[in-house]
CSV table of C-alpha atoms in Angstrom, one decimal:
chain,number,residue,atom,x,y,z
A,1478,MET,CA,-24.7,8.5,22.7
A,1479,PRO,CA,-27.3,6.0,23.9
A,1480,GLN,CA,-27.1,4.9,27.5
A,1481,ILE,CA,-27.3,1.2,28.3
A,1482,PRO,CA,-29.2,0.5,31.5
A,1483,GLU,CA,-27.1,-1.2,34.2
A,1484,LYS,CA,-29.4,-4.2,34.3
A,1485,ILE,CA,-28.5,-5.1,30.8
A,1486,HIS,CA,-25.4,-7.3,30.8
A,1487,GLU,CA,-25.2,-8.0,27.1
A,1488,LEU,CA,-25.1,-5.7,24.1
A,1489,THR,CA,-26.4,-6.2,20.6
A,1490,VAL,CA,-24.0,-5.4,17.8
A,1491,GLY,CA,-25.9,-2.1,17.2
A,1492,GLN,CA,-25.6,-1.1,20.8
A,1493,LEU,CA,-21.9,-1.9,20.9
A,1494,SER,CA,-21.4,0.0,17.7
A,1495,ALA,CA,-23.3,3.1,19.0
A,1496,ARG,CA,-21.4,3.1,22.3
A,1497,SER,CA,-17.9,2.3,21.0
A,1498,GLY,CA,-18.0,4.5,17.8
A,1499,ALA,CA,-16.9,1.5,15.8
A,1500,ALA,CA,-18.9,0.5,12.7
A,1501,VAL,CA,-20.8,-2.8,12.8
A,1502,SER,CA,-18.6,-4.1,10.0
A,1503,ALA,CA,-15.5,-3.2,12.1
A,1504,LEU,CA,-16.9,-5.1,15.0
A,1505,HIS,CA,-17.6,-8.1,12.8
A,1506,PHE,CA,-14.0,-7.9,11.5
A,1507,TYR,CA,-12.6,-7.6,15.1
A,1508,GLU,CA,-14.5,-10.7,15.9
A,1509,SER,CA,-13.3,-12.6,12.9
A,1510,LYS,CA,-9.7,-11.8,13.9
A,1511,GLY,CA,-10.3,-13.0,17.5
A,1512,LEU,CA,-10.1,-9.5,19.1
A,1513,ILE,CA,-13.5,-9.7,20.6
A,1514,ARG,CA,-16.1,-12.4,20.9
A,1515,SER,CA,-19.8,-12.8,21.2
A,1516,ARG,CA,-22.3,-15.5,21.9
A,1517,ARG,CA,-25.2,-16.3,19.6
A,1518,THR,CA,-28.8,-16.2,20.7
A,1519,SER,CA,-31.3,-18.9,19.7
A,1520,GLY,CA,-32.2,-16.5,16.8
A,1521,ASN,CA,-28.5,-16.5,15.8
A,1522,GLN,CA,-28.0,-12.8,16.9
A,1523,ARG,CA,-24.7,-11.7,18.4
A,1524,ARG,CA,-24.6,-10.7,22.0
A,1525,TYR,CA,-21.5,-9.0,23.6
A,1526,THR,CA,-20.7,-8.7,27.3
A,1527,ARG,CA,-20.3,-5.1,28.6
A,1528,ASP,CA,-16.5,-5.5,29.0
A,1529,THR,CA,-16.3,-5.7,25.2
A,1530,LEU,CA,-16.7,-1.9,25.1
A,1531,ARG,CA,-13.4,-1.5,26.8
A,1532,ARG,CA,-11.8,-4.1,24.6
A,1533,VAL,CA,-13.0,-2.3,21.5
A,1534,ALA,CA,-11.7,1.0,22.9
A,1535,PHE,CA,-8.3,-0.7,23.5
A,1536,VAL,CA,-8.2,-2.1,19.9
A,1537,ARG,CA,-9.1,1.2,18.4
A,1538,ALA,CA,-6.5,3.1,20.5
A,1539,ALA,CA,-3.8,0.5,19.7
A,1540,GLN,CA,-4.6,0.7,15.9
A,1541,ARG,CA,-4.3,4.5,16.0
A,1542,VAL,CA,-0.7,4.2,17.1
A,1543,GLY,CA,0.1,1.5,14.6
A,1544,ILE,CA,0.1,-1.7,16.7
A,1545,PRO,CA,-0.5,-4.7,14.4
A,1546,LEU,CA,-3.8,-6.6,14.9
A,1547,ALA,CA,-1.9,-9.8,15.7
A,1548,THR,CA,-0.1,-8.1,18.5
A,1549,ILE,CA,-3.3,-6.6,19.8
A,1550,ARG,CA,-4.9,-10.0,19.7
A,1551,ASP,CA,-2.0,-11.5,21.7
A,1552,ALA,CA,-2.3,-8.8,24.3
A,1553,LEU,CA,-6.1,-9.2,24.6
A,1554,ALA,CA,-5.6,-13.0,25.2
A,1555,GLU,CA,-3.8,-12.1,28.4
A,1556,LEU,CA,-6.8,-10.3,29.8
A,1557,PRO,CA,-9.1,-11.9,32.3
A,1558,GLU,CA,-12.3,-13.4,31.1
A,1559,GLU,CA,-15.7,-12.5,32.5
A,1560,ARG,CA,-14.7,-9.2,34.1
A,1561,THR,CA,-13.9,-5.7,32.9
A,1562,PRO,CA,-10.2,-5.3,32.6
A,1563,THR,CA,-8.7,-3.0,35.3
A,1564,HIS,CA,-6.5,0.0,34.9
A,1565,GLU,CA,-3.6,-2.2,36.0
A,1566,ASP,CA,-4.4,-4.7,33.2
A,1567,TRP,CA,-4.3,-2.0,30.6
A,1568,ALA,CA,-1.1,-0.4,32.0
A,1569,ARG,CA,0.7,-3.7,31.9
A,1570,LEU,CA,-0.3,-4.3,28.2
A,1571,SER,CA,0.5,-0.8,27.1
A,1572,GLU,CA,3.9,-0.8,28.8
A,1573,ALA,CA,4.9,-3.8,26.8
A,1574,TRP,CA,4.5,-1.6,23.6
A,1575,ARG,CA,6.4,1.4,24.8
A,1576,SER,CA,9.8,0.5,23.3
A,1577,GLU,CA,8.1,-0.4,20.0
A,1578,LEU,CA,6.3,2.9,19.9
A,1579,ASP,CA,9.5,4.8,20.9
A,1580,GLU,CA,11.3,3.2,18.0
A,1581,ARG,CA,8.5,4.0,15.6
A,1582,ILE,CA,8.6,7.7,16.8
A,1583,ARG,CA,12.3,7.8,16.2
A,1584,GLN,CA,11.9,6.5,12.7
A,1585,LEU,CA,9.1,9.0,11.9
A,1586,ASN,CA,11.1,11.9,13.3
A,1587,ARG,CA,14.0,10.8,11.1
A,1588,LEU,CA,11.8,10.5,8.1
A,1589,ARG,CA,10.3,14.0,8.8
A,1590,ASP,CA,13.8,15.5,9.1
A,1591,HIS,CA,14.9,14.0,5.8
A,1592,LEU,CA,11.7,14.4,3.9
A,1593,THR,CA,13.1,17.2,1.7
A,1594,ASP,CA,15.9,15.0,0.5
A,1595,CYS,CA,13.3,12.3,-0.5
A,1596,ILE,CA,11.0,14.7,-2.3
A,1597,GLY,CA,14.0,16.3,-4.0
A,1598,CYS,CA,15.2,12.9,-5.2
A,1599,GLY,CA,11.8,12.1,-6.9
A,1600,CYS,CA,12.9,8.7,-8.2
A,1601,LEU,CA,14.6,7.6,-5.0
A,1602,SER,CA,17.9,7.3,-6.7
A,1603,LEU,CA,20.1,9.2,-4.3
A,1604,ASP,CA,23.1,7.4,-3.0
A,1605,ARG,CA,21.3,7.3,0.3
A,1606,CYS,CA,17.5,7.3,0.7
A,1607,VAL,CA,15.9,7.3,4.1
A,1608,LEU,CA,12.9,5.4,2.7
A,1609,SER,CA,14.5,2.7,0.6
A,1610,ASN,CA,17.9,2.5,2.2
A,1611,PRO,CA,17.7,3.7,5.9
A,1612,ASP,CA,21.1,4.1,7.5
A,1613,ASP,CA,22.6,3.8,4.0
A,1614,ALA,CA,23.5,0.2,4.6
A,1615,PHE,CA,24.4,-0.5,1.0
A,1616,GLY,CA,25.5,3.0,-0.1
A,1617,GLU,CA,29.2,2.3,0.0
A,1618,ARG,CA,28.9,-0.7,-2.4
A,1619,MET,CA,26.3,0.7,-4.9
A,1620,ALA,CA,24.0,3.7,-5.6
A,1621,GLY,CA,20.3,3.7,-6.2
A,1622,SER,CA,17.1,2.6,-4.4
A,1623,ARG,CA,17.1,-1.1,-5.4
A,1624,LEU,CA,18.6,-3.8,-3.4
A,1625,MET,CA,20.5,-6.1,-5.7
A,1626,VAL,CA,20.9,-9.7,-4.6
A,1627,GLU,CA,24.5,-10.7,-4.9
A,1628,ARG,CA,25.2,-14.1,-6.5
A,1629,GLY,CA,26.2,-16.8,-4.0
A,1630,ARG,CA,25.5,-14.8,-0.9
A,1631,GLY,CA,22.7,-15.8,1.4
A,1632,ARG,CA,22.2,-19.2,-0.3
A,1633,ARG,CA,23.1,-22.5,1.2
A,1634,GLY,CA,23.9,-25.3,-0.9
């Protein structure tokens, strides 16, 4: 991994890519989604501040656990500008996601525990299907994997 001298305060997209492990195209995508930002040189080249390395690491870690990009963007908007985020900054942001991640883990554990039923079903037509009908919300009224809209319900008018 190439080292960046301390006296360099801005990184090219290639340097940021090499140091972060993110592809250049991913960095451009992150920028287009407002997750990171750059300034343009007089030659229209992107330059990123050094703290962008930590922001990219945060984005990639959050993506690995399934946090949506919009949620990541909102979290990054709370970080201070012009300084590297501290451990406390990161801890505050990640704590906010704990309950969402706990719920996702609960759902994945339930799916894992019922996966045999799903594979055995094949067409998802069991009276209760943990994929199409979690918690069997409609199983008492009808069987199958499709949710049928009842006439007159849910409409105003």
